[in-house]
XYZ file of N, CA and C in Angstrom:
792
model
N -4.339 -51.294 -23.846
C -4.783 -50.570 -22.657
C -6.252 -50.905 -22.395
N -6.301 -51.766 -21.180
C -8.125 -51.641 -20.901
C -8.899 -50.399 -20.359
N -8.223 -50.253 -19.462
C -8.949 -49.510 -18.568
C -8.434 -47.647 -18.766
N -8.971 -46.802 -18.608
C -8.750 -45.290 -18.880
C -9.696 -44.794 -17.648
N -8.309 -44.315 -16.697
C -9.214 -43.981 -15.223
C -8.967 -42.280 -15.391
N -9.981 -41.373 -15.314
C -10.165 -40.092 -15.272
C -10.428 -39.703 -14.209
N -9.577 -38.284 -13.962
C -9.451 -37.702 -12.495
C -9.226 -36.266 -12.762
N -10.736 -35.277 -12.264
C -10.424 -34.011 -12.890
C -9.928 -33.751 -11.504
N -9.481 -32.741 -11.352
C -8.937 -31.722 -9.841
C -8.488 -29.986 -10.310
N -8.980 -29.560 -9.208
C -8.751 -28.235 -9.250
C -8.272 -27.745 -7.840
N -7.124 -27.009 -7.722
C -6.494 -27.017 -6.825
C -6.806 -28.267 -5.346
N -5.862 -29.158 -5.957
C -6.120 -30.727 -5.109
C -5.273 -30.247 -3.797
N -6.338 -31.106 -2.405
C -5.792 -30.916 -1.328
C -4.966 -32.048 -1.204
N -4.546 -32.519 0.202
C -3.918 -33.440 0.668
C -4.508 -34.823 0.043
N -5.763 -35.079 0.100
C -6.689 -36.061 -0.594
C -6.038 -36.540 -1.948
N -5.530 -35.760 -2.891
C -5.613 -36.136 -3.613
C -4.293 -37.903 -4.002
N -3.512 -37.380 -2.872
C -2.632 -38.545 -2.665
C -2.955 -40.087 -2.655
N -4.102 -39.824 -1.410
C -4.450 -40.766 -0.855
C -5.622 -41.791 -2.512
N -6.269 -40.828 -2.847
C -6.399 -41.250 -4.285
C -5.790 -41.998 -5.155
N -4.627 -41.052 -5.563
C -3.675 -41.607 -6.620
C -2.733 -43.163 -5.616
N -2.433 -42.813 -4.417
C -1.850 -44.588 -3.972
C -2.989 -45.556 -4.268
N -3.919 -45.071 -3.741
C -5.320 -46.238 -4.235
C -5.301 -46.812 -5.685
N -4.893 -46.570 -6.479
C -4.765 -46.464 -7.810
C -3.716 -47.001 -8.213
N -2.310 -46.912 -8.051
C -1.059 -47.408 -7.543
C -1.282 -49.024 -7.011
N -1.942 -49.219 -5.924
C -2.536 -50.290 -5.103
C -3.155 -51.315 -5.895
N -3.591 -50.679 -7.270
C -4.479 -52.022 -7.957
C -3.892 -53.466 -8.201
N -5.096 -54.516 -8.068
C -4.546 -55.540 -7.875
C -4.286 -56.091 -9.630
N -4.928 -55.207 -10.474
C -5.042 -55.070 -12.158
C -3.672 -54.502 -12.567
N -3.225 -55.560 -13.474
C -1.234 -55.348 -14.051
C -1.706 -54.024 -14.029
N -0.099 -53.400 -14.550
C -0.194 -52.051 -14.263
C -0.157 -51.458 -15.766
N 0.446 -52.691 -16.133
C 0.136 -52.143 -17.685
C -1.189 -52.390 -18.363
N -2.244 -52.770 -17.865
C -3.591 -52.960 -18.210
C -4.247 -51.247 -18.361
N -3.853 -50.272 -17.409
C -4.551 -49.265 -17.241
C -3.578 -47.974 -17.191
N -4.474 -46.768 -17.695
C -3.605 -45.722 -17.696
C -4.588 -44.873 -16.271
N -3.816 -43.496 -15.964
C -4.303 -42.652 -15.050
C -4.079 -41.124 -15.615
N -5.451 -41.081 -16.375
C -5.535 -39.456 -17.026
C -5.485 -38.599 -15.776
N -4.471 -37.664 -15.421
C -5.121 -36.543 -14.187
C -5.532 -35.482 -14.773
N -6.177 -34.506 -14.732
C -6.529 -32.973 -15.674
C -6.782 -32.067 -14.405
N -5.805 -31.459 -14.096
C -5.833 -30.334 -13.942
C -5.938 -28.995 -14.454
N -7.471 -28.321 -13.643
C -8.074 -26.923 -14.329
C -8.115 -26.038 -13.559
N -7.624 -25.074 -14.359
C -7.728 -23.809 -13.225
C -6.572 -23.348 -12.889
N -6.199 -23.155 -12.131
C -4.646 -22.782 -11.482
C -3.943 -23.239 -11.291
N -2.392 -23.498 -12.208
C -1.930 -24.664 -12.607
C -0.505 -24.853 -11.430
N 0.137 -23.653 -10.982
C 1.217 -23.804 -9.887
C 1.011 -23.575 -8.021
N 1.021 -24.374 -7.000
C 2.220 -25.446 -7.225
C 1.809 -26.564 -7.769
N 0.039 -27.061 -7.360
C -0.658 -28.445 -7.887
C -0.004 -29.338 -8.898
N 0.667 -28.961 -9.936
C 0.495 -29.288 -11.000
C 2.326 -29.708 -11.163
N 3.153 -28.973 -10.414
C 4.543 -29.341 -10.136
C 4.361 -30.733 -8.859
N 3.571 -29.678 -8.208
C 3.573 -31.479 -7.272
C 3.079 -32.894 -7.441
N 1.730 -32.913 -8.593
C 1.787 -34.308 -8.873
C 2.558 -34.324 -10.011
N 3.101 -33.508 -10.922
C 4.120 -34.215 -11.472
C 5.111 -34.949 -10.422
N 5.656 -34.251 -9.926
C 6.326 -34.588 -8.933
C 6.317 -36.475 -8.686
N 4.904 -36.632 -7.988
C 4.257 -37.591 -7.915
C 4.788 -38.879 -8.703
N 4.013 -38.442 -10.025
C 3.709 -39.327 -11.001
C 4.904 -39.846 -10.968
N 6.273 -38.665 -11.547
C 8.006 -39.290 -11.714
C 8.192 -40.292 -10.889
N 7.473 -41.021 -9.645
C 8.078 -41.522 -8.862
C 7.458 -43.167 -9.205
N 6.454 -43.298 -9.424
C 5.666 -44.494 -9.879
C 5.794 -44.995 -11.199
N 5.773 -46.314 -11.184
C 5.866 -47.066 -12.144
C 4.603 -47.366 -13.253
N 3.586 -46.354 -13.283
C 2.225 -46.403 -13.643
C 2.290 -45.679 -15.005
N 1.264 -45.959 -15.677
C 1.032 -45.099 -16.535
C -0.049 -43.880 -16.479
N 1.008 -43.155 -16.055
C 0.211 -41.561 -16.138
C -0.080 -41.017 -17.270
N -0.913 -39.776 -16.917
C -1.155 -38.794 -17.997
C -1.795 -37.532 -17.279
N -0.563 -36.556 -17.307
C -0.986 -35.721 -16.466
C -1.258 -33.662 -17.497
N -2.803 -33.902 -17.952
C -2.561 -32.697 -18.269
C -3.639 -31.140 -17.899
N -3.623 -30.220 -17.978
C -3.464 -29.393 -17.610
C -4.107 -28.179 -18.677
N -5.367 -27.500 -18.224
C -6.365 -26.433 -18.995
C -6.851 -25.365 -17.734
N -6.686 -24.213 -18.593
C -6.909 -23.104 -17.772
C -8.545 -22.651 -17.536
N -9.375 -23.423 -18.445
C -10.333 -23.423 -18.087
C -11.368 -24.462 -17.105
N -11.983 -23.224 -16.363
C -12.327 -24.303 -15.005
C -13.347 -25.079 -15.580
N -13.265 -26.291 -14.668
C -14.850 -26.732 -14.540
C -14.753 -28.432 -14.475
N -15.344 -29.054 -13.784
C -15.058 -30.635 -13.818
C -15.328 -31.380 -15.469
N -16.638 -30.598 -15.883
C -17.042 -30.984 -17.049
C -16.085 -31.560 -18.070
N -15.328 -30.223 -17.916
C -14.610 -29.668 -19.482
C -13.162 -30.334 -18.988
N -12.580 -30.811 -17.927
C -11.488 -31.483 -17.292
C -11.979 -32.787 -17.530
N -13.215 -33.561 -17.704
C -13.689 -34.976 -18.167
C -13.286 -34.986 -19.430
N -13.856 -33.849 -20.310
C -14.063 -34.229 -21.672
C -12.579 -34.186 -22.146
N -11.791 -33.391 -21.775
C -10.301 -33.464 -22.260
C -9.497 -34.690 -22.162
N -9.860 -35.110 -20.988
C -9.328 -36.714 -20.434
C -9.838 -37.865 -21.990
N -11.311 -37.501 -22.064
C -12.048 -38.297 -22.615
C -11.120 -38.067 -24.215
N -10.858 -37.117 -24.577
C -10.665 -36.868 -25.520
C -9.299 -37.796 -26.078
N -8.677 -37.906 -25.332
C -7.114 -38.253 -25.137
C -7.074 -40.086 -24.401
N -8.061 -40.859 -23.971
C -8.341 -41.651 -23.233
C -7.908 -42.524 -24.353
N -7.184 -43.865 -24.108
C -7.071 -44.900 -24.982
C -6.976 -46.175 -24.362
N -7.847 -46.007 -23.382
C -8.676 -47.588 -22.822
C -9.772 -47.871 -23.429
N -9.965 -49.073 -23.413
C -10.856 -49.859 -23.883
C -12.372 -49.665 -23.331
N -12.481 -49.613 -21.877
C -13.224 -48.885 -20.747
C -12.970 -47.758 -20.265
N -13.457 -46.987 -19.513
C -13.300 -45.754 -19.058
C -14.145 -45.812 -17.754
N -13.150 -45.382 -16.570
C -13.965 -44.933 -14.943
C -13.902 -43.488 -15.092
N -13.925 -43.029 -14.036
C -13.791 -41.506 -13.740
C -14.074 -42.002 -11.845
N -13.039 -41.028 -11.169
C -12.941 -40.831 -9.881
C -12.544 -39.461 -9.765
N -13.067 -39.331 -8.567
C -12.756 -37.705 -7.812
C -11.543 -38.216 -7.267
N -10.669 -36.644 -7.344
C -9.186 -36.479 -6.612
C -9.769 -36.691 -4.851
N -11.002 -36.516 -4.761
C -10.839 -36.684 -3.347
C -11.293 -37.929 -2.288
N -11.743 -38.900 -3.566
C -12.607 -40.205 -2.943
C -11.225 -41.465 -3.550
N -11.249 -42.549 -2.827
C -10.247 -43.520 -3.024
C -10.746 -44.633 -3.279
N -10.125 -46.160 -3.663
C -10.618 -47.295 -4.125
C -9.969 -47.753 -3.195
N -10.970 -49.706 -3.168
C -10.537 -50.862 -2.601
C -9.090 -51.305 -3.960
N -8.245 -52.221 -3.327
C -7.375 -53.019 -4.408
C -7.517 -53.362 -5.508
N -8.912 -54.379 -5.168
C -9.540 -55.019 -6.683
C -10.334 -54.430 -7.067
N -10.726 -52.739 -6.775
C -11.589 -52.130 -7.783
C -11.591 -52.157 -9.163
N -10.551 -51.738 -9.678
C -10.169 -51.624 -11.213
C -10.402 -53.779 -11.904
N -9.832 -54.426 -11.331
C -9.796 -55.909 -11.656
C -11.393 -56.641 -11.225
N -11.584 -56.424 -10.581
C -13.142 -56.737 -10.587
C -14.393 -55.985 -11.310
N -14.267 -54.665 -11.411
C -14.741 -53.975 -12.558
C -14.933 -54.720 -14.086
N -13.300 -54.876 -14.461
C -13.198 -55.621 -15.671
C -13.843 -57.194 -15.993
N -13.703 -57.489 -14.250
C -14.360 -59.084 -14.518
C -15.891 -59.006 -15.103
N -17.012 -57.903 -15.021
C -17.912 -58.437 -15.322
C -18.457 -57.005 -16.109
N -17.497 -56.073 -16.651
C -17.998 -55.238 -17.811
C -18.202 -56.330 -19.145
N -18.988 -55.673 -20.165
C -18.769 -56.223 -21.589
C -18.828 -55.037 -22.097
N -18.998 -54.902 -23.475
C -19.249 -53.804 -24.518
C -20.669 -53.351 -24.390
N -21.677 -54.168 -24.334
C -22.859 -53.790 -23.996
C -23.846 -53.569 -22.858
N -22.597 -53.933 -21.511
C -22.937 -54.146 -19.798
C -22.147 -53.377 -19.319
N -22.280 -52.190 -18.416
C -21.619 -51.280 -17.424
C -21.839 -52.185 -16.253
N -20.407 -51.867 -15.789
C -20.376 -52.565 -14.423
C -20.399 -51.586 -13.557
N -21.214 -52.217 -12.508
C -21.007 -51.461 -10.926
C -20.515 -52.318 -10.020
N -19.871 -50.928 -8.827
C -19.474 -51.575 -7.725
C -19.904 -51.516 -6.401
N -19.575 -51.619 -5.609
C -20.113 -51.211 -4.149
C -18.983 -50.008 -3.765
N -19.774 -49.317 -3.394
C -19.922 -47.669 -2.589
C -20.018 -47.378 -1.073
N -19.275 -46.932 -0.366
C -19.273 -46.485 1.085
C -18.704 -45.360 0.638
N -19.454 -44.566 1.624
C -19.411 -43.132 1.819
C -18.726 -43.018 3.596
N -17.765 -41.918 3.612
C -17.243 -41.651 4.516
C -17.173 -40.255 4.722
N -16.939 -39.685 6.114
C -16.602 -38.746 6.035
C -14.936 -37.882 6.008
N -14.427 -36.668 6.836
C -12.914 -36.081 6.017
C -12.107 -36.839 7.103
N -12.829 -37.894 7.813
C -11.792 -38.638 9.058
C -12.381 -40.257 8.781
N -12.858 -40.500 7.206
C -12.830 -41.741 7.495
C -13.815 -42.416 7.948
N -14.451 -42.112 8.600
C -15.703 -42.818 9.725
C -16.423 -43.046 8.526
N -17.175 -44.073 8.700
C -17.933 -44.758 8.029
C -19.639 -43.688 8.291
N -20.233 -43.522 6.623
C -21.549 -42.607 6.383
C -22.455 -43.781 5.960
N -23.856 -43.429 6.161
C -24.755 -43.971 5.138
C -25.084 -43.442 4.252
N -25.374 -44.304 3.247
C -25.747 -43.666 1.771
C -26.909 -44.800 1.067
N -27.302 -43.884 0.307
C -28.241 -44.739 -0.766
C -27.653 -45.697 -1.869
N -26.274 -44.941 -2.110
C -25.794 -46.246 -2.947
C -25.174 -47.494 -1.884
N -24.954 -47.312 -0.871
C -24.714 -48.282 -0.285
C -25.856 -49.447 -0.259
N -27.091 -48.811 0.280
C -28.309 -49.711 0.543
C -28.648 -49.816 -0.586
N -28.504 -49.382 -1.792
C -29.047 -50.030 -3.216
C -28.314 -51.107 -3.420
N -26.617 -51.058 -3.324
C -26.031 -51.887 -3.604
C -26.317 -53.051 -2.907
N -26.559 -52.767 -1.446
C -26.946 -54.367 -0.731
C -28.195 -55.054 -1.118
N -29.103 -54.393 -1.486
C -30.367 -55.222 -2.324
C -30.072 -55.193 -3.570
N -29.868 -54.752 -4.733
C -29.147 -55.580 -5.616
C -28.158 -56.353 -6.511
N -27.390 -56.896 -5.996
C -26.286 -56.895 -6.034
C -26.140 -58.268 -6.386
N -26.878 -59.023 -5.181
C -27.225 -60.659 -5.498
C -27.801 -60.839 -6.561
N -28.508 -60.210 -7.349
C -29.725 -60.556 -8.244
C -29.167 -60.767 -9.342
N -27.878 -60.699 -9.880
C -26.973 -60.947 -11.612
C -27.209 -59.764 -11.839
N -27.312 -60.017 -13.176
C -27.592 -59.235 -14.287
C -28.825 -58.700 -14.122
N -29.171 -57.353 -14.246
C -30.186 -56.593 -14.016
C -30.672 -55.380 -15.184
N -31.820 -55.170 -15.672
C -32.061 -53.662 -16.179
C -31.665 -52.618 -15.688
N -30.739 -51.889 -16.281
C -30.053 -50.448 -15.629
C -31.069 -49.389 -14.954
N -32.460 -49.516 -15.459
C -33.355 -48.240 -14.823
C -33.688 -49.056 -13.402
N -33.438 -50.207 -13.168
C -33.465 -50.475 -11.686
C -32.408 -50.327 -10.552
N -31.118 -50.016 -11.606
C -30.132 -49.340 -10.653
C -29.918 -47.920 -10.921
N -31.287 -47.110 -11.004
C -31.026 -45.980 -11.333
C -30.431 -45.057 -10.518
N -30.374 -44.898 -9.032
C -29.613 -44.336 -8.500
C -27.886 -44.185 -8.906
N -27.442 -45.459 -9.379
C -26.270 -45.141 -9.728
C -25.661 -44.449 -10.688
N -26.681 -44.016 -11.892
C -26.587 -43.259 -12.547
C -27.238 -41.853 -12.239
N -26.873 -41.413 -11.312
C -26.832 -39.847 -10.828
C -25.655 -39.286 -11.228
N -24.423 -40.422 -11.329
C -23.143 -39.793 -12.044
C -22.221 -40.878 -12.486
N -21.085 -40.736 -12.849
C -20.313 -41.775 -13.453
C -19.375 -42.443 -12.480
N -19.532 -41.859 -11.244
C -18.487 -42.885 -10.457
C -18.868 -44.139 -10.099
N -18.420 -44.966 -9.586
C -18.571 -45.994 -9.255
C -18.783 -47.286 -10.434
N -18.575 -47.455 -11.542
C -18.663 -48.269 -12.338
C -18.114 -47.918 -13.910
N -18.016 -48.730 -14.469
C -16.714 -49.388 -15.582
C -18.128 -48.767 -16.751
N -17.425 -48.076 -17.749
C -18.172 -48.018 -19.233
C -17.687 -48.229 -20.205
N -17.724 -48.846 -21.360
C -17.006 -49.512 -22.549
C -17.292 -47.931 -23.421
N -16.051 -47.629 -23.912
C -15.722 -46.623 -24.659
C -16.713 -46.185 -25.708
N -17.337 -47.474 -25.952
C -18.117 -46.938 -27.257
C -19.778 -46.920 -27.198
N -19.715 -46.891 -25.692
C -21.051 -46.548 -25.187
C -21.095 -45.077 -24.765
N -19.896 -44.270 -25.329
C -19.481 -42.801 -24.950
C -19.424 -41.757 -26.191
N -18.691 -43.363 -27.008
C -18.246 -42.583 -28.676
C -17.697 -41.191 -28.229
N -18.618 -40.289 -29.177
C -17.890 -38.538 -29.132
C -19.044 -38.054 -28.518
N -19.824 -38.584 -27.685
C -20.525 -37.705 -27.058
C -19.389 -37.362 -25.650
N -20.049 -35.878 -25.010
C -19.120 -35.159 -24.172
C -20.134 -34.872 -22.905
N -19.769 -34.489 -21.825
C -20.430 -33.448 -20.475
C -20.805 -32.402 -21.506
N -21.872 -31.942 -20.599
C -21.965 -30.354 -21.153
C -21.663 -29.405 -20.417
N -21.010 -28.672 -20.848
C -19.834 -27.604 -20.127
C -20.955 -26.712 -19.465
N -21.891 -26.424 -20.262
C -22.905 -25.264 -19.228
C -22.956 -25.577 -18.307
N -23.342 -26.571 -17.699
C -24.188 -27.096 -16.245
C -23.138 -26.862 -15.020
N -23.111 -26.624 -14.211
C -21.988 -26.903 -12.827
C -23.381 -27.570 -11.855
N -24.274 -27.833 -11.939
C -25.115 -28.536 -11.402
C -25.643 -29.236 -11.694
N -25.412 -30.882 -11.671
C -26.761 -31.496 -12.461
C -26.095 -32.332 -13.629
N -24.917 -31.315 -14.149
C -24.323 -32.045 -15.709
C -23.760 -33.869 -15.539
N -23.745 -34.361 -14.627
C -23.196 -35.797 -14.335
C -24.554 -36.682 -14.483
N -25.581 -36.147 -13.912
C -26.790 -36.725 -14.132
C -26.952 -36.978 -15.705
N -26.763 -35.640 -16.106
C -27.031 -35.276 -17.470
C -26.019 -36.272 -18.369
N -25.188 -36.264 -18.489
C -24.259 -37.224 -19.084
C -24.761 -38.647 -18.966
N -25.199 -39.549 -18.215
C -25.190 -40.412 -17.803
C -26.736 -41.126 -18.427
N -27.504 -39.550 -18.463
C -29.030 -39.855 -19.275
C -28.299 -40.090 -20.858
N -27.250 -38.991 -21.129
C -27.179 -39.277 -22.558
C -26.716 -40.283 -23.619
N -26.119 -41.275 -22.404
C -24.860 -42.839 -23.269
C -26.151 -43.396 -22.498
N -27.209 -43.775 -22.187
C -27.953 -44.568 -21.637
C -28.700 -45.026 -22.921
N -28.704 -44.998 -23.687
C -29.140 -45.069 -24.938
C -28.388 -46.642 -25.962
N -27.309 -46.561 -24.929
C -26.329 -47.644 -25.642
C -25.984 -49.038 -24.621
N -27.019 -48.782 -23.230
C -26.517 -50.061 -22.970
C -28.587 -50.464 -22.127
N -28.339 -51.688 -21.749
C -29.533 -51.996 -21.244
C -29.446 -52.457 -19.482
N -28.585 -53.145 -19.435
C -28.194 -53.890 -18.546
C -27.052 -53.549 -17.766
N -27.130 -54.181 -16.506
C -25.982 -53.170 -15.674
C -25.308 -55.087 -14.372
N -24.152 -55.342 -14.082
C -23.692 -56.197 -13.479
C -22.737 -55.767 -11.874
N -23.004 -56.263 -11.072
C -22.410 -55.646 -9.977
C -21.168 -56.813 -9.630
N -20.272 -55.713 -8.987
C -18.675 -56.858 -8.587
C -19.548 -57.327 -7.286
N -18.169 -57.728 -6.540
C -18.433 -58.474 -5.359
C -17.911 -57.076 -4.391
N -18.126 -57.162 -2.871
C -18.595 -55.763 -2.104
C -17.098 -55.795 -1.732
N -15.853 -56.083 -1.956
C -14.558 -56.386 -1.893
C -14.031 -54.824 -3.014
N -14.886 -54.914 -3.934
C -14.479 -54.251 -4.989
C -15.443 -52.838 -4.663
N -14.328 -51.669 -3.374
C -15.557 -50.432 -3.229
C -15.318 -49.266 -3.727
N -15.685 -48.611 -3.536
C -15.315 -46.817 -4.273
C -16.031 -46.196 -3.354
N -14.976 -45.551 -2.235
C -15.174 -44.653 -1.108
C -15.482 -43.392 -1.368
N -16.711 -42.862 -1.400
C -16.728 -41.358 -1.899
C -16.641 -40.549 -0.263
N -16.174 -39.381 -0.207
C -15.712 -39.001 0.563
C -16.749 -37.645 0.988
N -17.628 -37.666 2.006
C -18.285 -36.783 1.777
C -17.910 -35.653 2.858
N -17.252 -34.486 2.079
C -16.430 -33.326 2.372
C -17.805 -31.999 2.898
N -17.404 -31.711 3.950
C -18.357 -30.210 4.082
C -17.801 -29.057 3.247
N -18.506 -28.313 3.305
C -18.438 -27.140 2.098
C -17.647 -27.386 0.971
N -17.812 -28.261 0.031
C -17.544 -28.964 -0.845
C -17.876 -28.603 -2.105
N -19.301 -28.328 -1.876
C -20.729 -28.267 -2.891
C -20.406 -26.796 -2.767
N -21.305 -26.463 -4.206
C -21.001 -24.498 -4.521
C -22.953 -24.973 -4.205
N -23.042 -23.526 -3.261
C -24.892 -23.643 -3.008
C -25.412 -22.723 -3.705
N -26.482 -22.733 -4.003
C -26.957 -21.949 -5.377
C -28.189 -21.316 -4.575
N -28.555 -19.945 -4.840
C -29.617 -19.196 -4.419
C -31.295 -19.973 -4.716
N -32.174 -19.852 -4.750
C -33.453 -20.307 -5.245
C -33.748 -19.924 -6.698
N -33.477 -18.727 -6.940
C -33.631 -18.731 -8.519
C -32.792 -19.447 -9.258
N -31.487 -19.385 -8.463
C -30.226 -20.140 -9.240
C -30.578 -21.711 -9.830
N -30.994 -22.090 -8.202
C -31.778 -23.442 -8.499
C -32.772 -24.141 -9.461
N -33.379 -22.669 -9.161
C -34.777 -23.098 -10.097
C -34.624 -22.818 -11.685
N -33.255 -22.085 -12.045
C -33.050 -21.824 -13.527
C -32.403 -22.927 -14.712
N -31.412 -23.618 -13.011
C -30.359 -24.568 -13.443
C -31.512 -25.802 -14.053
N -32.158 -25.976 -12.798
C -33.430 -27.491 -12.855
C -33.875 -26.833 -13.929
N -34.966 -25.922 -14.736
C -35.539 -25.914 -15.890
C -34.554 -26.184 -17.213
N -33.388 -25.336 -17.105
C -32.469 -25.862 -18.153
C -32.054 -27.507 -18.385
N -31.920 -27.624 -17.003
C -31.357 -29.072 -17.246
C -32.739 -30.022 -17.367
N -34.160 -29.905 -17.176
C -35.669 -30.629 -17.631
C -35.390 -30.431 -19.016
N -34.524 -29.318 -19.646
C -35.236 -28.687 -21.209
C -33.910 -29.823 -22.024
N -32.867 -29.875 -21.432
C -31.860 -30.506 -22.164
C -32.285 -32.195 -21.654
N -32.575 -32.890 -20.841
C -33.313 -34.043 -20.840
C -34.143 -34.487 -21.995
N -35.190 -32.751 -21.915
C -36.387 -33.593 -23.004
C -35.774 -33.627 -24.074
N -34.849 -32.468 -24.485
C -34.416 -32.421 -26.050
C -33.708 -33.798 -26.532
N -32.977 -34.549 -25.786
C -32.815 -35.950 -25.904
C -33.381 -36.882 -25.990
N -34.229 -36.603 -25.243
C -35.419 -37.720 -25.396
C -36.119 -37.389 -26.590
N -36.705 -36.291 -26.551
C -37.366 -36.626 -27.693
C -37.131 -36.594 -29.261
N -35.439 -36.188 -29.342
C -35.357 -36.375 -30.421
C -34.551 -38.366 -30.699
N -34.911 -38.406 -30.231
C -34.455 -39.790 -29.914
C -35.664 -41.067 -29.372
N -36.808 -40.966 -29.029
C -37.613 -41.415 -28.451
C -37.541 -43.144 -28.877
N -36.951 -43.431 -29.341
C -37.050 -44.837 -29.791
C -36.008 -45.814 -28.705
N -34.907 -44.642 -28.400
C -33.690 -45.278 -28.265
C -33.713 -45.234 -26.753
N -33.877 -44.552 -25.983
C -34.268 -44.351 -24.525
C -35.308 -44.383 -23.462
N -34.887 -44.956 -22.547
C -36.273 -45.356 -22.031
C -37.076 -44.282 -21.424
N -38.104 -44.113 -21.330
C -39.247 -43.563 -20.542
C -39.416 -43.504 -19.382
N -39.058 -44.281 -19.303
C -39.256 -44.257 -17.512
C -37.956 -43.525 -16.726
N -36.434 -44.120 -17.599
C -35.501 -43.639 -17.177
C -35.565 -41.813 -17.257
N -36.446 -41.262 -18.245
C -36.285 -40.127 -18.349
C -37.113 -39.403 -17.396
N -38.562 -40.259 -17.155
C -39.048 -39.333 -16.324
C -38.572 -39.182 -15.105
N -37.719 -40.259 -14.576
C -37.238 -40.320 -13.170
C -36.052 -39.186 -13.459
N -35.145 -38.827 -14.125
C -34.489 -37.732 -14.297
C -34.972 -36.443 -14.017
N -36.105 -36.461 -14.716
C -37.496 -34.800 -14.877
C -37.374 -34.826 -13.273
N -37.612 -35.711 -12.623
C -38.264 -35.639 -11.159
C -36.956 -35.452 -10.621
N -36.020 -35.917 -10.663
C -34.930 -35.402 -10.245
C -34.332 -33.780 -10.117
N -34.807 -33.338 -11.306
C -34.426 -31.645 -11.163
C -35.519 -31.497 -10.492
N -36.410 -31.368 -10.409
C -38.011 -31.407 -9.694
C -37.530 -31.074 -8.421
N -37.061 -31.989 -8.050
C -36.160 -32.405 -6.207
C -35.659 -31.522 -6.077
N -34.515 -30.981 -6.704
C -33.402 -29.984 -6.813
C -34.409 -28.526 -6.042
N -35.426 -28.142 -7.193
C -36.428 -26.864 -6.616
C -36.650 -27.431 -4.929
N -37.399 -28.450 -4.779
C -37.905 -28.489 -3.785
C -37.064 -28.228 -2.689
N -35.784 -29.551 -2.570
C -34.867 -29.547 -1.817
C -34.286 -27.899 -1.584
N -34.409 -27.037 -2.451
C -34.123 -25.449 -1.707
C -34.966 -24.754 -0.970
N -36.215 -25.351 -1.585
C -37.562 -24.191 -0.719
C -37.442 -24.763 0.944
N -37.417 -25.985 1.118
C -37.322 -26.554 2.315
C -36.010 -26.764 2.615
């Protein structure tokens, strides 16, 4: 098994279809990759209907199912149970190009996360702008690159391929509902240096949904950002050899944003 594609959902809408055919669609054998789904939270009808689903495809599923909410803790279960070689993670509500999964693999290694190209859309499709889009078009040409120069893409784990053992038994942290994807993404950064992009054929449509996001009061904000500065540094600095500096302070400034982005 190469590939181990993770998909948390909690009560999945219509979207989540259009997902799982994307996935179905790969131009990567089918026996190369499995499709963890984890459903959390409220398990009937969701959970009869992509079974439902799955019975009908020739894929290798894996469809399971925890009563406790939270995207986090729906990753780490996947993760737990995952027996690809690599590991993606996609939202039930954003979809892939064909050769996402097969172009991914063309230019991961054990010690190189691959990225891909990103368009953002909105709940009809229409084409959004985004920052990973315009990151991706300036670097993309350039090869092989230092990962803190594609740091935007590590705001979270979508969009690119990670070799399993740049994950080991580290997990999400279940506290956070804000912020924890960032957080994850600071913490396996430790295990790779370098980052390789597919060709713009190979995209990952994130789907950008209104009232989507849970909005958090100003204190809420401002409690989440100090917790999540305090769990940054505690990594860093008990680790200071192994992670970069720069990557961390651009994180700090990131919750930083979070305060601001509420006052204004």
């Amino acid at each position: 098994m190469r590939i181990s594609v993770i998909i948390p959902t909690y009560r999945p809408q219509s979207y989540i279809w259009e997902c799982l055919d994307s996935l179905c669609q790969q131009t990567l054998d089918k026996e190369c990759f499995e499709i963890i789904i984890v459903l959390n939270g409220d398990k009937e009808p969701w959970y009869e209907d992509i079974q439902a689903y799955v019975a009908k495809r020739h894929h290798h599923f894996v469809l399971l199912f925890t009563e406790q909410l939270g995207v986090s803790n729906a990753r780490n279960r996947a993760l737990d149970v995952a027996k690809g070689e690599y590991i993606t993670f996609v939202d039930d509500d954003d979809y892939l190009s064909p050769t996402y999964l097969e172009e991914l693999l063309l230019v991961a290694t054990p010690t190189r996360v691959a990225l891909s190209h990103s368009i953002a859309v909105d709940e009809l499709r229409s084409h959004l702008a985004s920052v990973y889009e315009q990151s991706y078009c300036r670097l993309s040409k350039q090869g092989e690159i230092p990962f803190h120069r594609a740091r935007k893409f590590f705001s979270g784990p979508w969009m690119k391929l990670i070799h399993r053992d740049m994950i080991g038994s580290r997990r999400f942290d279940i506290r956070f509902k804000n912020g924890e994807d960032s957080l994850f993404m600071f913490l396996i950064s430790d295990c790779f240096q370098m980052v390789s992009f597919t060709s713009s054929k190979a995209i990952y449509y994130r789907r950008m949904r209104s009232g989507g996001a849970h909005v958090m009061s100003f204190s809420q904000t401002w409690c989440n950002a100090m917790r999540l500065m305090r769990a940054y540094s505690t990594i860093y600095w008990r680790h200071i050899h192994t992670y970069s500096f720069r990557f961390y302070i651009t994180r700090l400034l990131g919750a930083m944003h979070q305060i601001i982005d509420s006052i204004l």
